[in-house]
């Protein structure tokens, strides 16, 4: 298997990306790690920081899409960028998956236009595992600012397939993020989505308030990308705040420092739960080939784990299941539309 990493995108690129690629090449020896970016810059950084890139192929790309660039720059102004070249390489089938910590808007645009969506899927969505004690998949966490109720339903189906494959959960519980649990809460989007999800055949548990999410009420949480991104970042920030507060409490004096030693393993486990880098990245579900969105601030550990995600995504053939669903969903929608137009058939 060949995994391509965008070496130039992200807050800590290219140094942390190269360190992550080196770590991935060592850990996943049966697979090939490839970098895309400015060949001279990559080589210079590797030499200066004693990063071993032996066996790692480099695909040259002259420019970089910054966090300030327009999402359309990936297909219009910077076609020679590491992200654009990476997508073209993936679309041609020369690699099996693509990992990037770059500009989210450009990543979604490039994945949609260059690699293209799975036939029947209307919108791709970023699928983020929330850093909680039990895994909860957030759909969407930033790809789509505005959505329709049909989009929400597709997010739910894709999320359910993902959790079935990745976490071996039978009939994952689907919840819709809302400001109340009643069926008539929220805007028109939420009330329409509630009805569609209720009739979808999924294990829909209804509307879920944000305060209930950490307690395992659902396995997949669906919402629009604007709300989802804010919710995700709030949880990540709260996790860091809690860990910082705990550290202050446990290092107050000699007695608390000694007591900490008796809880060392538990504290380590708690830190592990809230560490977003453990998950590495979030797959963009609905794209015809595997694309993994790593966090913009990814360090070497996060990049290595994003590569692990990419490998597992390919191995489990999740896209085959999503393609089968898309065909079923299209057929079902056509029948529903026909019945509305012509009566029961």
Tab-separated table of N, CA and C in Angstrom, residues 159-263:
chain	number	residue	atom	x	y	z
A	159	UNK	N	-21.646	7.757	8.510
A	159	UNK	CA	-21.089	7.630	9.851
A	159	UNK	C	-21.361	6.273	10.462
A	160	UNK	N	-22.567	5.751	10.229
A	160	UNK	CA	-22.921	4.432	10.755
A	160	UNK	C	-22.024	3.353	10.141
A	161	UNK	N	-21.816	3.427	8.828
A	161	UNK	CA	-20.945	2.450	8.151
A	161	UNK	C	-19.527	2.528	8.688
A	162	UNK	N	-19.060	3.744	8.938
A	162	UNK	CA	-17.701	3.940	9.466
A	162	UNK	C	-17.543	3.310	10.850
A	163	UNK	N	-18.506	3.561	11.735
A	163	UNK	CA	-18.409	3.025	13.094
A	163	UNK	C	-18.569	1.506	13.126
A	164	UNK	N	-19.360	0.977	12.203
A	164	UNK	CA	-19.485	-0.484	12.094
A	164	UNK	C	-18.150	-1.101	11.733
A	165	UNK	N	-17.443	-0.501	10.792
A	165	UNK	CA	-16.176	-1.036	10.301
A	165	UNK	C	-15.020	-0.805	11.277
A	166	UNK	N	-14.877	0.434	11.724
A	166	UNK	CA	-13.719	0.813	12.530
A	166	UNK	C	-13.813	0.304	13.968
A	167	UNK	N	-14.996	0.414	14.573
A	167	UNK	CA	-15.150	0.054	15.989
A	167	UNK	C	-15.998	-1.192	16.212
A	168	UNK	N	-16.395	-1.834	15.117
A	168	UNK	CA	-17.153	-3.079	15.198
A	168	UNK	C	-18.413	-2.914	16.059
A	169	UNK	N	-19.131	-1.805	15.855
A	169	UNK	CA	-20.364	-1.527	16.585
A	169	UNK	C	-21.551	-1.965	15.735
A	170	UNK	N	-22.348	-2.857	16.264
A	170	UNK	CA	-23.534	-3.327	15.547
A	170	UNK	C	-24.666	-2.295	15.681
A	171	UNK	N	-25.200	-1.854	14.558
A	171	UNK	CA	-26.255	-0.837	14.522
A	171	UNK	C	-25.936	0.357	15.432
A	172	UNK	N	-24.953	1.154	15.022
A	172	UNK	CA	-24.551	2.328	15.818
A	172	UNK	C	-25.734	3.255	16.090
A	173	UNK	N	-25.737	3.817	17.275
A	173	UNK	CA	-26.794	4.764	17.661
A	173	UNK	C	-26.513	6.129	17.022
A	174	UNK	N	-27.516	6.657	16.333
A	174	UNK	CA	-27.387	7.944	15.649
A	174	UNK	C	-28.136	9.016	16.425
A	175	UNK	N	-27.473	10.119	16.736
A	175	UNK	CA	-28.121	11.238	17.406
A	175	UNK	C	-27.946	12.508	16.597
A	176	UNK	N	-28.915	13.415	16.677
A	176	UNK	CA	-28.805	14.705	15.999
A	176	UNK	C	-28.542	15.784	17.048
A	177	UNK	N	-27.447	16.526	16.864
A	177	UNK	CA	-27.112	17.594	17.800
A	177	UNK	C	-28.170	18.690	17.732
A	178	UNK	N	-28.724	19.035	18.905
A	178	UNK	CA	-29.812	20.015	18.922
A	178	UNK	C	-29.836	20.714	20.279
A	179	UNK	N	-30.671	21.738	20.403
A	179	UNK	CA	-30.766	22.484	21.663
A	179	UNK	C	-31.848	21.934	22.577
A	180	UNK	N	-32.346	20.762	22.280
A	180	UNK	CA	-33.336	20.089	23.111
A	180	UNK	C	-33.613	18.712	22.537
A	181	UNK	N	-34.218	17.846	23.313
A	181	UNK	CA	-34.450	16.471	22.860
A	181	UNK	C	-35.801	16.282	22.165
A	182	UNK	N	-36.703	17.242	22.300
A	182	UNK	CA	-38.029	17.114	21.685
A	182	UNK	C	-37.922	17.094	20.160
A	183	UNK	N	-38.842	16.388	19.521
A	183	UNK	CA	-38.800	16.222	18.063
A	183	UNK	C	-38.973	17.539	17.307
A	184	UNK	N	-39.625	18.518	17.934
A	184	UNK	CA	-39.909	19.785	17.253
A	184	UNK	C	-38.938	20.899	17.639
A	185	UNK	N	-37.805	20.536	18.235
A	185	UNK	CA	-36.804	21.528	18.622
A	185	UNK	C	-35.941	21.907	17.418
A	186	UNK	N	-35.358	23.118	17.482
A	186	UNK	CA	-34.416	23.541	16.473
A	186	UNK	C	-35.047	24.289	15.316
A	187	UNK	N	-34.256	24.458	14.266
A	187	UNK	CA	-34.717	25.150	13.067
A	187	UNK	C	-35.443	24.165	12.145
A	188	UNK	N	-35.850	24.653	10.996
A	188	UNK	CA	-36.499	23.790	9.998
A	188	UNK	C	-35.588	22.626	9.614
A	189	UNK	N	-34.288	22.897	9.531
A	189	UNK	CA	-33.327	21.838	9.191
A	189	UNK	C	-33.424	20.685	10.181
A	190	UNK	N	-33.399	20.981	11.477
A	190	UNK	CA	-33.421	19.922	12.491
A	190	UNK	C	-34.756	19.169	12.505
A	191	UNK	N	-35.865	19.877	12.356
A	191	UNK	CA	-37.159	19.193	12.395
A	191	UNK	C	-37.359	18.304	11.160
A	192	UNK	N	-36.914	18.780	9.997
A	192	UNK	CA	-37.009	17.961	8.787
A	192	UNK	C	-36.077	16.752	8.876
A	193	UNK	N	-34.853	16.986	9.356
A	193	UNK	CA	-33.884	15.899	9.487
A	193	UNK	C	-34.379	14.846	10.474
A	194	UNK	N	-35.012	15.309	11.546
A	194	UNK	CA	-35.541	14.387	12.548
A	194	UNK	C	-36.532	13.409	11.910
A	195	UNK	N	-37.409	13.914	11.067
A	195	UNK	CA	-38.422	13.073	10.424
A	195	UNK	C	-37.766	12.072	9.472
A	196	UNK	N	-36.817	12.555	8.667
A	196	UNK	CA	-36.145	11.673	7.701
A	196	UNK	C	-35.347	10.592	8.423
A	197	UNK	N	-34.631	10.972	9.471
A	197	UNK	CA	-33.827	9.998	10.221
A	197	UNK	C	-34.720	8.983	10.933
A	198	UNK	N	-35.873	9.421	11.400
A	198	UNK	CA	-36.819	8.515	12.066
A	198	UNK	C	-37.321	7.432	11.115
A	199	UNK	N	-37.441	7.782	9.832
A	199	UNK	CA	-37.951	6.847	8.827
A	199	UNK	C	-36.845	6.145	8.040
A	200	UNK	N	-35.583	6.362	8.442
A	200	UNK	CA	-34.452	5.908	7.626
A	200	UNK	C	-34.088	4.434	7.792
A	201	UNK	N	-34.530	3.821	8.879
A	201	UNK	CA	-34.108	2.452	9.159
A	201	UNK	C	-32.840	2.388	9.993
A	202	UNK	N	-32.233	3.538	10.223
A	202	UNK	CA	-31.065	3.605	11.097
A	202	UNK	C	-31.504	3.515	12.558
A	203	UNK	N	-30.547	3.264	13.439
A	203	UNK	CA	-30.827	3.211	14.871
A	203	UNK	C	-30.791	4.643	15.420
A	204	UNK	N	-31.814	5.419	15.046
A	204	UNK	CA	-31.867	6.833	15.408
A	204	UNK	C	-32.442	6.991	16.808
A	205	UNK	N	-31.664	7.633	17.696
A	205	UNK	CA	-32.098	7.785	19.089
A	205	UNK	C	-32.689	9.170	19.361
A	206	UNK	N	-32.772	10.005	18.321
A	206	UNK	CA	-33.406	11.309	18.469
A	206	UNK	C	-32.423	12.448	18.628
A	207	UNK	N	-32.955	13.581	19.054
A	207	UNK	CA	-32.118	14.757	19.278
A	207	UNK	C	-31.268	14.586	20.531
A	208	UNK	N	-30.056	15.134	20.478
A	208	UNK	CA	-29.123	15.009	21.600
A	208	UNK	C	-28.595	16.396	21.955
A	209	UNK	N	-28.681	16.749	23.232
A	209	UNK	CA	-28.106	18.014	23.688
A	209	UNK	C	-26.608	17.845	23.886
A	210	UNK	N	-25.860	18.929	23.689
A	210	UNK	CA	-24.398	18.881	23.761
A	210	UNK	C	-23.898	18.305	25.089
A	211	UNK	N	-24.582	18.631	26.184
A	211	UNK	CA	-24.128	18.178	27.505
A	211	UNK	C	-24.221	16.671	27.686
A	212	UNK	N	-25.014	15.981	26.837
A	212	UNK	CA	-25.192	14.539	26.967
A	212	UNK	C	-24.205	13.730	26.135
A	213	UNK	N	-23.550	14.380	25.180
A	213	UNK	CA	-22.671	13.665	24.246
A	213	UNK	C	-21.554	12.870	24.940
A	214	UNK	N	-20.880	13.410	25.980
A	214	UNK	CA	-19.791	12.652	26.610
A	214	UNK	C	-20.232	11.383	27.335
A	215	UNK	N	-21.540	11.174	27.478
A	215	UNK	CA	-22.024	10.056	28.289
A	215	UNK	C	-22.550	8.880	27.462
A	216	UNK	N	-22.152	8.792	26.202
A	216	UNK	CA	-22.442	7.616	25.395
A	216	UNK	C	-23.864	7.464	24.917
A	217	UNK	N	-24.605	8.569	24.786
A	217	UNK	CA	-25.997	8.462	24.323
A	217	UNK	C	-26.073	8.100	22.837
A	218	UNK	N	-24.990	8.365	22.097
A	218	UNK	CA	-24.988	8.009	20.677
A	218	UNK	C	-23.569	7.651	20.235
A	219	UNK	N	-23.476	6.925	19.128
A	219	UNK	CA	-22.182	6.557	18.542
A	219	UNK	C	-21.810	7.490	17.400
A	220	UNK	N	-22.830	8.031	16.731
A	220	UNK	CA	-22.639	8.987	15.636
A	220	UNK	C	-23.496	10.215	15.926
A	221	UNK	N	-22.874	11.386	15.869
A	221	UNK	CA	-23.584	12.640	16.122
A	221	UNK	C	-23.588	13.457	14.835
A	222	UNK	N	-24.776	13.739	14.298
A	222	UNK	CA	-24.858	14.454	13.018
A	222	UNK	C	-25.284	15.905	13.217
A	223	UNK	N	-24.691	16.774	12.395
A	223	UNK	CA	-25.011	18.193	12.412
A	223	UNK	C	-24.380	18.836	11.181
A	224	UNK	N	-24.593	20.135	11.003
A	224	UNK	CA	-23.919	20.843	9.912
A	224	UNK	C	-22.466	21.113	10.298
A	225	UNK	N	-21.616	21.397	9.301
A	225	UNK	CA	-20.188	21.567	9.547
A	225	UNK	C	-19.830	22.780	10.376
A	226	UNK	N	-20.634	23.827	10.316
A	226	UNK	CA	-20.366	25.035	11.103
A	226	UNK	C	-20.540	24.742	12.596
A	227	UNK	N	-21.704	24.197	12.935
A	227	UNK	CA	-21.983	23.853	14.337
A	227	UNK	C	-21.030	22.761	14.820
A	228	UNK	N	-20.794	21.766	13.965
A	228	UNK	CA	-19.938	20.647	14.330
A	228	UNK	C	-18.513	21.068	14.628
A	229	UNK	N	-17.975	22.009	13.830
A	229	UNK	CA	-16.602	22.464	14.038
A	229	UNK	C	-16.461	23.218	15.351
A	230	UNK	N	-17.455	24.057	15.653
A	230	UNK	CA	-17.436	24.785	16.927
A	230	UNK	C	-17.515	23.802	18.100
A	231	UNK	N	-18.392	22.815	17.989
A	231	UNK	CA	-18.562	21.821	19.051
A	231	UNK	C	-17.270	21.031	19.269
A	232	UNK	N	-16.630	20.611	18.169
A	232	UNK	CA	-15.382	19.846	18.252
A	232	UNK	C	-14.283	20.654	18.940
A	233	UNK	N	-14.116	21.902	18.528
A	233	UNK	CA	-13.043	22.724	19.092
A	233	UNK	C	-13.311	23.073	20.556
A	234	UNK	N	-14.588	23.184	20.909
A	234	UNK	CA	-14.941	23.433	22.310
A	234	UNK	C	-14.539	22.243	23.180
A	235	UNK	N	-14.807	21.032	22.691
A	235	UNK	CA	-14.443	19.831	23.445
A	235	UNK	C	-12.929	19.695	23.550
A	236	UNK	N	-12.222	19.954	22.439
A	236	UNK	CA	-10.757	19.870	22.466
A	236	UNK	C	-10.172	20.891	23.441
A	237	UNK	N	-10.711	22.111	23.418
A	237	UNK	CA	-10.231	23.148	24.325
A	237	UNK	C	-10.528	22.821	25.776
A	238	UNK	N	-11.726	22.294	26.042
A	238	UNK	CA	-12.092	21.921	27.404
A	238	UNK	C	-11.210	20.789	27.911
A	239	UNK	N	-10.860	19.859	27.013
A	239	UNK	CA	-9.967	18.771	27.404
A	239	UNK	C	-8.617	19.293	27.853
A	240	UNK	N	-8.054	20.235	27.106
A	240	UNK	CA	-6.760	20.827	27.468
A	240	UNK	C	-6.866	21.604	28.774
A	241	UNK	N	-8.004	22.312	28.944
A	241	UNK	CA	-8.217	23.080	30.169
A	241	UNK	C	-8.274	22.159	31.389
A	242	UNK	N	-9.016	21.065	31.279
A	242	UNK	CA	-9.147	20.123	32.395
A	242	UNK	C	-7.808	19.484	32.745
A	243	UNK	N	-7.029	19.101	31.712
A	243	UNK	CA	-5.726	18.495	31.978
A	243	UNK	C	-4.782	19.498	32.632
A	244	UNK	N	-4.852	20.764	32.204
A	244	UNK	CA	-4.019	21.796	32.811
A	244	UNK	C	-4.404	22.058	34.250
A	245	UNK	N	-5.716	22.093	34.509
A	245	UNK	CA	-6.208	22.295	35.875
A	245	UNK	C	-5.799	21.139	36.776
A	246	UNK	N	-5.929	19.911	36.261
A	246	UNK	CA	-5.542	18.733	37.039
A	246	UNK	C	-4.051	18.770	37.382
A	247	UNK	N	-3.243	19.189	36.419
A	247	UNK	CA	-1.791	19.271	36.650
A	247	UNK	C	-1.479	20.270	37.763
A	248	UNK	N	-2.179	21.421	37.737
A	248	UNK	CA	-1.971	22.440	38.782
A	248	UNK	C	-2.334	21.896	40.157
A	249	UNK	N	-3.472	21.177	40.229
A	249	UNK	CA	-3.931	20.616	41.505
A	249	UNK	C	-2.940	19.589	42.044
A	250	UNK	N	-2.440	18.730	41.145
A	250	UNK	CA	-1.564	17.623	41.567
A	250	UNK	C	-0.127	18.048	41.841
A	251	UNK	N	0.225	19.272	41.479
A	251	UNK	CA	1.595	19.747	41.740
A	251	UNK	C	1.607	20.923	42.717
A	252	UNK	N	0.542	21.024	43.538
A	252	UNK	CA	0.409	22.148	44.472
A	252	UNK	C	1.506	22.132	45.531
A	253	UNK	N	1.762	20.959	46.110
A	253	UNK	CA	2.776	20.843	47.160
A	253	UNK	C	3.369	19.432	47.166
A	254	UNK	N	4.238	19.167	48.105
A	254	UNK	CA	4.926	17.877	48.170
A	254	UNK	C	3.944	16.718	48.351
A	255	UNK	N	2.930	16.932	49.185
A	255	UNK	CA	1.951	15.870	49.455
A	255	UNK	C	1.199	15.483	48.176
A	256	UNK	N	0.725	16.477	47.435
A	256	UNK	CA	-0.024	16.170	46.201
A	256	UNK	C	0.890	15.545	45.149
A	257	UNK	N	2.164	15.968	45.123
A	257	UNK	CA	3.115	15.400	44.163
A	257	UNK	C	3.360	13.922	44.450
A	258	UNK	N	3.481	13.583	45.729
A	258	UNK	CA	3.682	12.185	46.122
A	258	UNK	C	2.427	11.371	45.807
A	259	UNK	N	1.258	11.966	46.081
A	259	UNK	CA	-0.012	11.278	45.807
A	259	UNK	C	-0.174	10.991	44.319
A	260	UNK	N	0.362	11.882	43.508
A	260	UNK	CA	0.260	11.717	42.054
A	260	UNK	C	0.882	10.406	41.594
A	261	UNK	N	1.944	9.988	42.237
A	261	UNK	CA	2.634	8.755	41.856
A	261	UNK	C	1.721	7.537	41.943
A	262	UNK	N	0.773	7.571	42.900
A	262	UNK	CA	-0.143	6.431	43.060
A	262	UNK	C	-1.219	6.409	41.975
A	263	UNK	N	-1.367	7.537	41.281
A	263	UNK	CA	-2.400	7.641	40.238
A	263	UNK	C	-1.786	7.785	38.843
